[in-house]
PDB file of C-alpha atoms and ligand atoms in Angstrom:
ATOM      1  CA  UNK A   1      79.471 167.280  73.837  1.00  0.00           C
ATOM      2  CA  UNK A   2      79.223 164.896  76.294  1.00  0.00           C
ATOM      3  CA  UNK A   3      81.737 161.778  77.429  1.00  0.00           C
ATOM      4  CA  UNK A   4      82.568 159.000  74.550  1.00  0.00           C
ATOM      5  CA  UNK A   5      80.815 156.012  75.375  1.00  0.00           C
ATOM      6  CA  UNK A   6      82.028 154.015  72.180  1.00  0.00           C
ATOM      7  CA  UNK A   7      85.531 154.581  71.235  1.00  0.00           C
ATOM      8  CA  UNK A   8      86.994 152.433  68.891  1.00  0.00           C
ATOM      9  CA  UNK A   9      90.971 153.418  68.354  1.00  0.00           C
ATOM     10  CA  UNK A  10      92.921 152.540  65.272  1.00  0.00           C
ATOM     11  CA  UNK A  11      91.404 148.759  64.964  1.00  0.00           C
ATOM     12  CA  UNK A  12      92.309 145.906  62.570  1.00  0.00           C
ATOM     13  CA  UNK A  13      90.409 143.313  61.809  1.00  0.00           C
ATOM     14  CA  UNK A  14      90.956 140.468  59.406  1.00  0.00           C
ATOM     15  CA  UNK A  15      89.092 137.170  58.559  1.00  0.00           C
ATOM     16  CA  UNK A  16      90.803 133.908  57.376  1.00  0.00           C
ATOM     17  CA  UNK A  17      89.702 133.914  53.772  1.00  0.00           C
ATOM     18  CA  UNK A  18      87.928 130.833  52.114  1.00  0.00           C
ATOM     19  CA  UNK A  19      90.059 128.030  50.827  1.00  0.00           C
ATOM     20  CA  UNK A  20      93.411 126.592  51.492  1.00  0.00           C
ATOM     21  CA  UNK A  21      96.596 128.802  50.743  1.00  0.00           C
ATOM     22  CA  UNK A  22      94.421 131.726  50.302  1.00  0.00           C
ATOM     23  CA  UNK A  23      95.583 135.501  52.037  1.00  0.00           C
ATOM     24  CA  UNK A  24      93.264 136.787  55.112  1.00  0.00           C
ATOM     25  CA  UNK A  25      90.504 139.163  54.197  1.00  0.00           C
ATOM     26  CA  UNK A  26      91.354 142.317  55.817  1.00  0.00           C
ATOM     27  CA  UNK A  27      87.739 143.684  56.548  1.00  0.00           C
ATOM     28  CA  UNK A  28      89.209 146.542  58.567  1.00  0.00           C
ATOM     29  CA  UNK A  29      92.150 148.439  59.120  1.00  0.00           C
ATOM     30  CA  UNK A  30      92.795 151.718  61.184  1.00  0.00           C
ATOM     31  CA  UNK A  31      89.079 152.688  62.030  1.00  0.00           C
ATOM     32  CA  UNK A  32      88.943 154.862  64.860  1.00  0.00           C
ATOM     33  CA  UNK A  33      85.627 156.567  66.114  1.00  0.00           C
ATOM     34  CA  UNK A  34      84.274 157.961  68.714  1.00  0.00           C
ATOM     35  CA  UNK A  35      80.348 158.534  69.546  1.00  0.00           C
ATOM     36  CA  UNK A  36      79.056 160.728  72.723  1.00  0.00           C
ATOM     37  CA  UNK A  37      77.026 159.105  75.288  1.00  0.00           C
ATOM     38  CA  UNK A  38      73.317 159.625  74.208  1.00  0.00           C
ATOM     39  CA  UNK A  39      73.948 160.340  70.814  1.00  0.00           C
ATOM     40  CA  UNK A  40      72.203 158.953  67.621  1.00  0.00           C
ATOM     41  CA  UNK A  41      75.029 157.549  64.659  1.00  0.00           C
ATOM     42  CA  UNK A  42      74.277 156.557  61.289  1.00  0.00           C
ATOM     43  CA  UNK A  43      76.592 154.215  59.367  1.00  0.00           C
ATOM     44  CA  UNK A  44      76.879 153.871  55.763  1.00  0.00           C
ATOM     45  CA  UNK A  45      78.906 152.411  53.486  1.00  0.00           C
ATOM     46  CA  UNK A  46      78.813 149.407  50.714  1.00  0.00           C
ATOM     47  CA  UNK A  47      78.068 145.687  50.798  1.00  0.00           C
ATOM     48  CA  UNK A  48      81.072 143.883  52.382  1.00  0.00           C
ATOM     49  CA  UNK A  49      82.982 146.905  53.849  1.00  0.00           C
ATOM     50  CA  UNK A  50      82.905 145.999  57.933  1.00  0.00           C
ATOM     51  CA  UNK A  51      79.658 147.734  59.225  1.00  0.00           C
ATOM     52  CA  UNK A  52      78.428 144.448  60.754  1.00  0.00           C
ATOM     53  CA  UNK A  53      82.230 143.814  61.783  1.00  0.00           C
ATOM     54  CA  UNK A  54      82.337 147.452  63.717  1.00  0.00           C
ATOM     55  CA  UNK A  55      78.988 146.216  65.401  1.00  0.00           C
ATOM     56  CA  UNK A  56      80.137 143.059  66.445  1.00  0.00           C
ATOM     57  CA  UNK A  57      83.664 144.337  67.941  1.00  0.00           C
ATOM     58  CA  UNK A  58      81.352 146.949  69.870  1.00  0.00           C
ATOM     59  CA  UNK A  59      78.780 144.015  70.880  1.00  0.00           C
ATOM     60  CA  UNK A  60      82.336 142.021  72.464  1.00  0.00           C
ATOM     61  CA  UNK A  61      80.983 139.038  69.585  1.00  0.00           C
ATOM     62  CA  UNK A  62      84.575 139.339  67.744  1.00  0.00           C
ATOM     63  CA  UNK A  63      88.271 140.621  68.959  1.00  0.00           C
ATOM     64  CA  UNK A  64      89.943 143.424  67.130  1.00  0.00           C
ATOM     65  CA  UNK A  65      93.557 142.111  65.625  1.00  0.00           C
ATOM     66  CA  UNK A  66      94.786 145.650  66.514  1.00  0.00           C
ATOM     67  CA  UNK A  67      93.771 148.858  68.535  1.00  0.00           C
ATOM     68  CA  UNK A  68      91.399 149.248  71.141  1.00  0.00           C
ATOM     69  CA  UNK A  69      87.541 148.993  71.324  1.00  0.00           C
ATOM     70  CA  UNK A  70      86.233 150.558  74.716  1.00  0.00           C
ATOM     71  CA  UNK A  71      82.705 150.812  75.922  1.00  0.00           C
ATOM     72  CA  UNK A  72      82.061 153.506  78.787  1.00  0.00           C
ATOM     73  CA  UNK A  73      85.744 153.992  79.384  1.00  0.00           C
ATOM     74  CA  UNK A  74      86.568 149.667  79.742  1.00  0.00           C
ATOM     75  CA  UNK A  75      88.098 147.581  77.068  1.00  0.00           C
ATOM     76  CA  UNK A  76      85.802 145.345  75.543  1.00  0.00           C
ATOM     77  CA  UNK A  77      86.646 142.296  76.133  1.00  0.00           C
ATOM     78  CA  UNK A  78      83.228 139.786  75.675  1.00  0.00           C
ATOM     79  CA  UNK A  79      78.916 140.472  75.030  1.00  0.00           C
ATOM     80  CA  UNK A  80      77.431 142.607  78.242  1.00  0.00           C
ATOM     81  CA  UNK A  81      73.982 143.719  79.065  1.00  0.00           C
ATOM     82  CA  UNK A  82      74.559 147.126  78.332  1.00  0.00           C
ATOM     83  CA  UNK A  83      75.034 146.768  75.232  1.00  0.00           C
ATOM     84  CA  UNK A  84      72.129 145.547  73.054  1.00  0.00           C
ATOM     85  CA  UNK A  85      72.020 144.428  69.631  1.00  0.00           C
ATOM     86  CA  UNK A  86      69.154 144.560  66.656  1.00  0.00           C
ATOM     87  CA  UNK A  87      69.277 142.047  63.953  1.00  0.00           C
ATOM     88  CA  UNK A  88      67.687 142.672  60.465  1.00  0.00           C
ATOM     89  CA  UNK A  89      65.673 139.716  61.593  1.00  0.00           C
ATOM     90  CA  UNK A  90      63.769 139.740  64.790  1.00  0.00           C
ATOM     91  CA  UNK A  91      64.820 136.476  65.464  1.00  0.00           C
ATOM     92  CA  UNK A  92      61.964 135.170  68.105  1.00  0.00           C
ATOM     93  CA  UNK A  93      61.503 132.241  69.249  1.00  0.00           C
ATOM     94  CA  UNK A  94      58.535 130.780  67.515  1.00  0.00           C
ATOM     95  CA  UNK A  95      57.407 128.957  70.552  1.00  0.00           C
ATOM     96  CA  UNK A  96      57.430 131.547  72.984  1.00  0.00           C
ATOM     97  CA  UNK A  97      54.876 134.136  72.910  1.00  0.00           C
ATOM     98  CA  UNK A  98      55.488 138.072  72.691  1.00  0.00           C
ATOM     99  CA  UNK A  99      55.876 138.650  76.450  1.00  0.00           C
ATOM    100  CA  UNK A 100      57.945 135.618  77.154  1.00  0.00           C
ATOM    101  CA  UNK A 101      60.220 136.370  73.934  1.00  0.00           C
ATOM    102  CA  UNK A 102      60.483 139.987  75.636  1.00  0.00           C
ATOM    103  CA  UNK A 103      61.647 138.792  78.871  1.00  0.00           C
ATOM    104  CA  UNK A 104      63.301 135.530  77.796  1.00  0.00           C
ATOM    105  CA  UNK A 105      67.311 137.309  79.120  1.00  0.00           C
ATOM    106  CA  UNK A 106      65.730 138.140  82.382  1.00  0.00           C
ATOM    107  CA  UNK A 107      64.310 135.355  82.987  1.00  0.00           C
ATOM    108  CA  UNK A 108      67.581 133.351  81.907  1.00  0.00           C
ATOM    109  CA  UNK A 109      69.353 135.457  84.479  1.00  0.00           C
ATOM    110  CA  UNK A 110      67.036 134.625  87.728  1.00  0.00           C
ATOM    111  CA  UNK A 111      65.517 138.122  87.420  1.00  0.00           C
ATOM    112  CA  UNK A 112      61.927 138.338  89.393  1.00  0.00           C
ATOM    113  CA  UNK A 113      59.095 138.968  87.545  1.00  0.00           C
ATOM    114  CA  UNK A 114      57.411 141.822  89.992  1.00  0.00           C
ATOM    115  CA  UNK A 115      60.709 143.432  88.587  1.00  0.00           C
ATOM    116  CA  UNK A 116      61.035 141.939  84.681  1.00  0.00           C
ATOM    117  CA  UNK A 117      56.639 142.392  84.386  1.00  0.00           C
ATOM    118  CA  UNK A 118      56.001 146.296  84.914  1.00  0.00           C
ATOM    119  CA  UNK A 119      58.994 146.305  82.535  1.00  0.00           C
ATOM    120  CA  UNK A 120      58.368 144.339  79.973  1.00  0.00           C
ATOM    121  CA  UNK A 121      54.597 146.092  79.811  1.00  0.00           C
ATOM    122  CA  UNK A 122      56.360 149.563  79.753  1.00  0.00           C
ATOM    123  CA  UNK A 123      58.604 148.625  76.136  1.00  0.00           C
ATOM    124  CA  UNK A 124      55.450 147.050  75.030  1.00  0.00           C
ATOM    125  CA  UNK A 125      53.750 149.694  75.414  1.00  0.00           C
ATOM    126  CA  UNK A 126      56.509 152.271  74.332  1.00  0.00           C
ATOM    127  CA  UNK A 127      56.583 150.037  70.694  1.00  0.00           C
ATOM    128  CA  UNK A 128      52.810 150.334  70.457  1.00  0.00           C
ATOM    129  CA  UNK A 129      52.151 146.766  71.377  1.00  0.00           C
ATOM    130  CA  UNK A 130      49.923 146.954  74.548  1.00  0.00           C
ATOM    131  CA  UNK A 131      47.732 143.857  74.271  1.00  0.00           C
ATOM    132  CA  UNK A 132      49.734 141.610  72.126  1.00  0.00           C
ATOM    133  CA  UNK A 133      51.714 139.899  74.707  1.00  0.00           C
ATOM    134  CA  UNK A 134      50.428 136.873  74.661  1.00  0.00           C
ATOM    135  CA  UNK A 135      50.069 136.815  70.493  1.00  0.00           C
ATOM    136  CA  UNK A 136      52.643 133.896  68.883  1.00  0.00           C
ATOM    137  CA  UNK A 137      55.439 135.658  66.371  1.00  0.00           C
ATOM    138  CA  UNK A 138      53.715 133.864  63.727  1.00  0.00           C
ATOM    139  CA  UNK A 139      50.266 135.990  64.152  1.00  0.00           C
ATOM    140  CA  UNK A 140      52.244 139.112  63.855  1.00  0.00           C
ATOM    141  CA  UNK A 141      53.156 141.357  60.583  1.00  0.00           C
ATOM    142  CA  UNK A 142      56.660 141.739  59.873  1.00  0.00           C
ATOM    143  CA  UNK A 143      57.530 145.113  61.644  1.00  0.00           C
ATOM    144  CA  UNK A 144      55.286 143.972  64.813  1.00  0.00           C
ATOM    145  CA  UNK A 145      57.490 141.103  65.259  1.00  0.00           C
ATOM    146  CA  UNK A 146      60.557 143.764  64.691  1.00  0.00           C
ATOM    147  CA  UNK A 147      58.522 145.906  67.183  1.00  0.00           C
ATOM    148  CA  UNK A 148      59.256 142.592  69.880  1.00  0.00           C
ATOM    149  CA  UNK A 149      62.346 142.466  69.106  1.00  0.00           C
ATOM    150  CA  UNK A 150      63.053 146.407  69.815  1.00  0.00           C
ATOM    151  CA  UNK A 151      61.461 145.929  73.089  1.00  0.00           C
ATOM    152  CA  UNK A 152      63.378 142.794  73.928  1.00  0.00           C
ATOM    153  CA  UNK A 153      66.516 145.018  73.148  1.00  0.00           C
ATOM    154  CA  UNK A 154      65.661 147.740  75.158  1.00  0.00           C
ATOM    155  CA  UNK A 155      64.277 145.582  78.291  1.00  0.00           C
ATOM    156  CA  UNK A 156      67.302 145.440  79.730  1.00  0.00           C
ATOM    157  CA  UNK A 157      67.873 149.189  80.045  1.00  0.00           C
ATOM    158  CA  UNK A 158      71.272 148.830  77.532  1.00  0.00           C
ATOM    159  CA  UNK A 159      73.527 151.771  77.587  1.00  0.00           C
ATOM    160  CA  UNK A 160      74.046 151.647  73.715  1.00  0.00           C
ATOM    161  CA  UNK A 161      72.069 150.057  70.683  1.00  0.00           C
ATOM    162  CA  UNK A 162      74.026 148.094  68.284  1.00  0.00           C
ATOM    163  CA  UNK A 163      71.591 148.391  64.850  1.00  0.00           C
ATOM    164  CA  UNK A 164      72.419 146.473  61.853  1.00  0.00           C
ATOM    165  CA  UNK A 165      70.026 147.024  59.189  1.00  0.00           C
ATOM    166  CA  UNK A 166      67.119 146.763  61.653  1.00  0.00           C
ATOM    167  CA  UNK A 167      64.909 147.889  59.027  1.00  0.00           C
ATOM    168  CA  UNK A 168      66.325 146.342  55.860  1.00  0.00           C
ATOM    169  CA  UNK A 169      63.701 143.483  55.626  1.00  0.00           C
ATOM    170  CA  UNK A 170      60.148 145.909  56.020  1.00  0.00           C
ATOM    171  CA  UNK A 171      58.501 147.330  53.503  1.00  0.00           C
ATOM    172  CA  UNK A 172      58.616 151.219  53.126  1.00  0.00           C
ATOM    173  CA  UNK A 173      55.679 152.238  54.993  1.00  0.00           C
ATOM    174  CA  UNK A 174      56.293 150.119  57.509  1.00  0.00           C
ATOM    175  CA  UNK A 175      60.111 151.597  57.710  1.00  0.00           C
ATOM    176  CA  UNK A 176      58.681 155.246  57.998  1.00  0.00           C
ATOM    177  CA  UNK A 177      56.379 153.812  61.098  1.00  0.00           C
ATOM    178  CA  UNK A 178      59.365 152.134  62.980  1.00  0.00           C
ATOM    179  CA  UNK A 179      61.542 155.179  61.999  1.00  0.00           C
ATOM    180  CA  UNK A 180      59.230 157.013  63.977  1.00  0.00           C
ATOM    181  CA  UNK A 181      59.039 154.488  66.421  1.00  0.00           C
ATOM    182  CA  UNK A 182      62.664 154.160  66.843  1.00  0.00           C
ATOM    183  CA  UNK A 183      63.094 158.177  67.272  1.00  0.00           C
ATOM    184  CA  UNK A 184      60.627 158.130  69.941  1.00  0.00           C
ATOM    185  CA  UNK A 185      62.165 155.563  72.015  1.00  0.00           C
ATOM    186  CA  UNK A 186      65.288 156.986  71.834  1.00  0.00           C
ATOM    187  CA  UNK A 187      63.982 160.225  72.942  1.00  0.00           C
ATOM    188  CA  UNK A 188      62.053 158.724  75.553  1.00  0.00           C
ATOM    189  CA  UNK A 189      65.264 156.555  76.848  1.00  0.00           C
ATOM    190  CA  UNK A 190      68.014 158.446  76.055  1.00  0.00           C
ATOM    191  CA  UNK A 191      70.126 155.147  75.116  1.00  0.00           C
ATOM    192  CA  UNK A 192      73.229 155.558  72.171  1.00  0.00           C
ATOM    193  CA  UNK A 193      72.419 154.356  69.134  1.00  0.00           C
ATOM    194  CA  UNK A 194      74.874 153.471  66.745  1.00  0.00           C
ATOM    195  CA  UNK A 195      72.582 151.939  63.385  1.00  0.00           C
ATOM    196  CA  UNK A 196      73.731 150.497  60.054  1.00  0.00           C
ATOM    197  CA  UNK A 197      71.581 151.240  56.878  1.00  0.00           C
ATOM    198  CA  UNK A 198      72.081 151.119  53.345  1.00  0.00           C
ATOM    199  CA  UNK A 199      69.389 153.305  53.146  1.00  0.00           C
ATOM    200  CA  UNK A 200      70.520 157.263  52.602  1.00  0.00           C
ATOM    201  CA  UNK A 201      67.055 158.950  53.385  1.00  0.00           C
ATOM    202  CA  UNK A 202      66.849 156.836  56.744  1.00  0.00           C
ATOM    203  CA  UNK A 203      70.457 158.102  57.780  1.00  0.00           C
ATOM    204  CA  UNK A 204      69.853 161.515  57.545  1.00  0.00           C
ATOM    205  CA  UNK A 205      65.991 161.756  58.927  1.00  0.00           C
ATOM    206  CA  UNK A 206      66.957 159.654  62.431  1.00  0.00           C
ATOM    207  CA  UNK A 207      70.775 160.353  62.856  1.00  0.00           C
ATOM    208  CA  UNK A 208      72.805 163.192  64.808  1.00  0.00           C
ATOM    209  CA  UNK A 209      75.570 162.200  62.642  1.00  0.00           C
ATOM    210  CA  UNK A 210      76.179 160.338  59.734  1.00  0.00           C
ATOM    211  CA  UNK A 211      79.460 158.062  58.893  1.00  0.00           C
ATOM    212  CA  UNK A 212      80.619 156.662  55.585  1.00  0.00           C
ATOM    213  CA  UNK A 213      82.738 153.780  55.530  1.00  0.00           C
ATOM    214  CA  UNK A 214      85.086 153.367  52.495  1.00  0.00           C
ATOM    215  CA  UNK A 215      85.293 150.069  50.581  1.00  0.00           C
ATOM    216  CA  UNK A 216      87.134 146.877  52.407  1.00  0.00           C
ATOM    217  CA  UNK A 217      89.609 147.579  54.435  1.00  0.00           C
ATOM    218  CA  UNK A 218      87.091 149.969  55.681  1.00  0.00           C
ATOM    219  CA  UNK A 219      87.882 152.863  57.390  1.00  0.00           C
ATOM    220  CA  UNK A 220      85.467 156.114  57.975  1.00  0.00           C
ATOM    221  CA  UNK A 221      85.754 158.055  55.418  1.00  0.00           C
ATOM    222  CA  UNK A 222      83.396 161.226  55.628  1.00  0.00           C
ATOM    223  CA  UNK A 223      80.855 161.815  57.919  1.00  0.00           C
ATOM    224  CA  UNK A 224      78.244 164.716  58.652  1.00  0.00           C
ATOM    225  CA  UNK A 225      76.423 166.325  61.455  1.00  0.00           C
ATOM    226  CA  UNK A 226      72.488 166.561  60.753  1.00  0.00           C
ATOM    227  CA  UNK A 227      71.792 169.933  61.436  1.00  0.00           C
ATOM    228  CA  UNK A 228      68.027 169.199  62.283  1.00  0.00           C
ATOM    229  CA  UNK A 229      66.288 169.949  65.322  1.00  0.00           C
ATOM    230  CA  UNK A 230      64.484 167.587  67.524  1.00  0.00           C
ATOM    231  CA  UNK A 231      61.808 166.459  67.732  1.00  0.00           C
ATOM    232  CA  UNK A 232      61.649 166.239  64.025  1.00  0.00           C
ATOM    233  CA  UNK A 233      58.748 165.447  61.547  1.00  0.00           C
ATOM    234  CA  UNK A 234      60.051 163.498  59.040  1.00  0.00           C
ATOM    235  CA  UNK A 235      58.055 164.882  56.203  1.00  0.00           C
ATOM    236  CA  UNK A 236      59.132 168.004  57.360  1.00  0.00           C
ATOM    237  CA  UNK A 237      63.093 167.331  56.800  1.00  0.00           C
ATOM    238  CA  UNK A 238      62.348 166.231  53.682  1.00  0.00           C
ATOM    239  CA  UNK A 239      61.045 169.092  52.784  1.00  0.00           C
ATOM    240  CA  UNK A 240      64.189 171.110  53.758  1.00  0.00           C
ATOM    241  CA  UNK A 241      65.968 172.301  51.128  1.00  0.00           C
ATOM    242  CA  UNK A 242      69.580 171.213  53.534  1.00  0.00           C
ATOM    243  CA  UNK A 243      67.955 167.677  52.831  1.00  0.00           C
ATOM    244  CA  UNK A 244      68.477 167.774  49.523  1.00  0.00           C
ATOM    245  CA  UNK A 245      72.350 168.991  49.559  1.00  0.00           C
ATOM    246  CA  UNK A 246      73.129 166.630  52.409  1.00  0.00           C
ATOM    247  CA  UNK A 247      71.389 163.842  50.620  1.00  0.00           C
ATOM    248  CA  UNK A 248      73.387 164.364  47.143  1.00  0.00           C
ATOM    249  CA  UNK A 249      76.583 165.204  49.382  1.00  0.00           C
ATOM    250  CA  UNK A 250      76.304 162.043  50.820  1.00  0.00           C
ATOM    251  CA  UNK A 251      75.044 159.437  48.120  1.00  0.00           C
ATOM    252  CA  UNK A 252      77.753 161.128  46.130  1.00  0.00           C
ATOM    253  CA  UNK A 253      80.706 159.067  48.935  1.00  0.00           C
ATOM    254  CA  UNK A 254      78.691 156.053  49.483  1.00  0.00           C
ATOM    255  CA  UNK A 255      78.264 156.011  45.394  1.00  0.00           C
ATOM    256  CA  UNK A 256      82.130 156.308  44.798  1.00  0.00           C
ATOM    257  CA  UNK A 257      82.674 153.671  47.479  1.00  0.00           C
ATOM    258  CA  UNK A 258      80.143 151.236  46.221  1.00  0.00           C
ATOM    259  CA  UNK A 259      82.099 151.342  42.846  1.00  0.00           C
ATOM    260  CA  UNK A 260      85.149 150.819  44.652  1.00  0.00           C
ATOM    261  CA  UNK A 261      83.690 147.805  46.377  1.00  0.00           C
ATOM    262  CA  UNK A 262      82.638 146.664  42.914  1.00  0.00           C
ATOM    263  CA  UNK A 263      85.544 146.701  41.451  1.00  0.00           C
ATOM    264  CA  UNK A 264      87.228 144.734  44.706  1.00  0.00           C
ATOM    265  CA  UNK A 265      84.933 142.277  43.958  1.00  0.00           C
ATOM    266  CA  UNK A 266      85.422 141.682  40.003  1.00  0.00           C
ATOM    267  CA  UNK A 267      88.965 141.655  40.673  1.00  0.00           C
ATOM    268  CA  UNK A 268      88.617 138.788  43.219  1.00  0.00           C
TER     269      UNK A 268
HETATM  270  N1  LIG B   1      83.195 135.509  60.253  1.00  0.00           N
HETATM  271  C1  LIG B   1      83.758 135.855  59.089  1.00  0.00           C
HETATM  272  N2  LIG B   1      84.604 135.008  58.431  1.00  0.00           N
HETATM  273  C2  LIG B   1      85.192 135.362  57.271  1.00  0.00           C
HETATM  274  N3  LIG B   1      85.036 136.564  56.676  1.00  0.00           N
HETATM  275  C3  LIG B   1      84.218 137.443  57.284  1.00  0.00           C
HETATM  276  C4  LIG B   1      83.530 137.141  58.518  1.00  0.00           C
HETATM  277  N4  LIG B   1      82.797 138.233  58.877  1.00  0.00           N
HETATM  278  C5  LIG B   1      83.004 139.154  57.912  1.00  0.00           C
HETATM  279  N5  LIG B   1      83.868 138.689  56.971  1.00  0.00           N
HETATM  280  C6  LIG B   1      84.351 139.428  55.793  1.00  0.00           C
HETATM  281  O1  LIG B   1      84.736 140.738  56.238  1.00  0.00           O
HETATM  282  C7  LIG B   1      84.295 141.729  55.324  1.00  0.00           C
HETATM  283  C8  LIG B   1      83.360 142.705  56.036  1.00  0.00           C
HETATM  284  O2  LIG B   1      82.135 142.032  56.356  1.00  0.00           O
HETATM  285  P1  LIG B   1      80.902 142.722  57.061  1.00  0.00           P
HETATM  286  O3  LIG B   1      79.883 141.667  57.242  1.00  0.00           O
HETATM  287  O4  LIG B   1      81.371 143.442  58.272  1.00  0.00           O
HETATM  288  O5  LIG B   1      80.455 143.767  55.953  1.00  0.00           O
HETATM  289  P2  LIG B   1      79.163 144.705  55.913  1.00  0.00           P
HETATM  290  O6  LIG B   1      79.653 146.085  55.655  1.00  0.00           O
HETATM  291  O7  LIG B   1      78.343 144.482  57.124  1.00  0.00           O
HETATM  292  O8  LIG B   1      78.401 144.168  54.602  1.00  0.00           O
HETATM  293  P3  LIG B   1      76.805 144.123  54.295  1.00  0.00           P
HETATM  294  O9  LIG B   1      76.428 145.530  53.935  1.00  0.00           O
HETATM  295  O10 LIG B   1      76.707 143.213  53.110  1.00  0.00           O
HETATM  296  O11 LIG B   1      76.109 143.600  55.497  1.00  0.00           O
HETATM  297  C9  LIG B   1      83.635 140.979  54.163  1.00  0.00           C
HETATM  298  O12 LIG B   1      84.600 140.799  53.156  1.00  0.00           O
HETATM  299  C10 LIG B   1      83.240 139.661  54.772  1.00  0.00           C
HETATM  300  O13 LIG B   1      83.234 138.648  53.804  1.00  0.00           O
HETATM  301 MG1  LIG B   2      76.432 143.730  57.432  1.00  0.00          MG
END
């Protein structure tokens, strides 16, 4: 296995809780984890229980209370370039068109275009989007405009991928395009990938490994290593009778956990 690139070491992380007088919310508490340079991580777990908090410590947008959150062997300490996020929403600007959303950070940071151009025609083309460059969001479907906002992501040649929910807003056949999509890039780039779902299926066709977080304070609970080889077909994984085990093996945690997180909630 190769070098970590994301370690995250026994961090706590706590919110000040709505209201006057009230406790902090504790959204996590001794979550360590590790994920190789290169490699492709799932996480699970239910509504409320820190995925988007793990992201955001990773993407330097929030400070861990506690512990240590490193990125390629330095503490985190703020947002980088090499670190990209994905947003369920694209979140374009509606005024700019595709190309000029694509290269809006590069242009921001005095990059040339003879450099920022070939570039920006190379993700276009990698998200199946040659010829739309100069299309407004609004004329695009929803996963098109998700398609922009993978290439804006991976413009800047980002070490890792911070996912959250990036397909939680597209229909399913549109999910099963940009899960293929979204494998080929990767394959194609190389780049860590560490993506949220709620979605069990789309953990276990894309991922290398898959991590269940437990109910808040969330922690990892269980993960799993997806046996599958690359390239894979996803009809054909589904078709694999290890599909089926992992799936139930899996659902059965996140299940448990989302009736934990239930019951945190009614007893609020
Ligand atoms: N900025 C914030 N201020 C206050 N509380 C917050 C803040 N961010 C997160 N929390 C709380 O921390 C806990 C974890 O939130 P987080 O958004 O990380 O969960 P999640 O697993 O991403 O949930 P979901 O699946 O619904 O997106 C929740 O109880 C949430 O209310
Ligand atoms: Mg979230």
């Amino acid at each position: 296995m190769s070098r970590p690139l994301i370690e995250i070491t026994s961090v706590a992380k706590s919110f000040a809780a709505g209201g006057a007088g009230r406790e902090r919310t504790l959204a996590l508490d001794h979550v360590s984890l590790s994920i190789a340079e290169g490699e492709f991580v799932c996480l699970l777990g239910p509504s409320g229980c820190g995925k988007s908090t793990i992201l955001n410590l990773v993407a330097g947008f929030e400070a861990a209370d506690s512990g240590n959150v490193r990125f390629d062997g330095a503490q985190v300490r703020g947002p980088g370039p090499e670190r990209g996020v994905v947003f369920q929403q694209p979140m374009l600007f509606p005024w700019l068109n595709v190309i000029d959303n694509i290269t809006f950070g590069p242009r921001l940071a005095g990059v040339s275009p003879d450099v920022y151009g070939p570039q920006a025609e190379r993700y276009l083309r990698l998200v199946g989007l040659q010829g739309f460059g100069q299309h407004a969001p609004y004329q695009l479907s929803g996963g098109m405009r998700q398609r922009v906002a993978l290439a804006r992501a991976w413009l800047p040649k980002p070490k890792a991928l911070l996912m959250d929910e990036p397909f939680g807003a597209l229909d399913a056949q549109t999910r099963l395009v940009m899960q293929e999509l979204l494998t080929s890039v990767w394959e194609s780039t190389g780049t860590t990938l560490l993506f949220v779902t709620h979605d069990v299926d789309e953990a276990i066709a894309l991922a290398d490994r898959v991590l269940v977080m437990s109910a808040r304070p969330g922690r990892i609970c269980e993960e799993w290593t997806i046996p599958f080889e690359r390239p894979r077909k996803l009809e054909d994984i589904v078709a694999d009778p290890r599909f089926g085990e992992l799936k139930r093996d899996v659902l059965k945690v996140v299940r448990h956990e989302a009736r934990a997180a239930a019951a945190l909630e009614t007893s609020l």
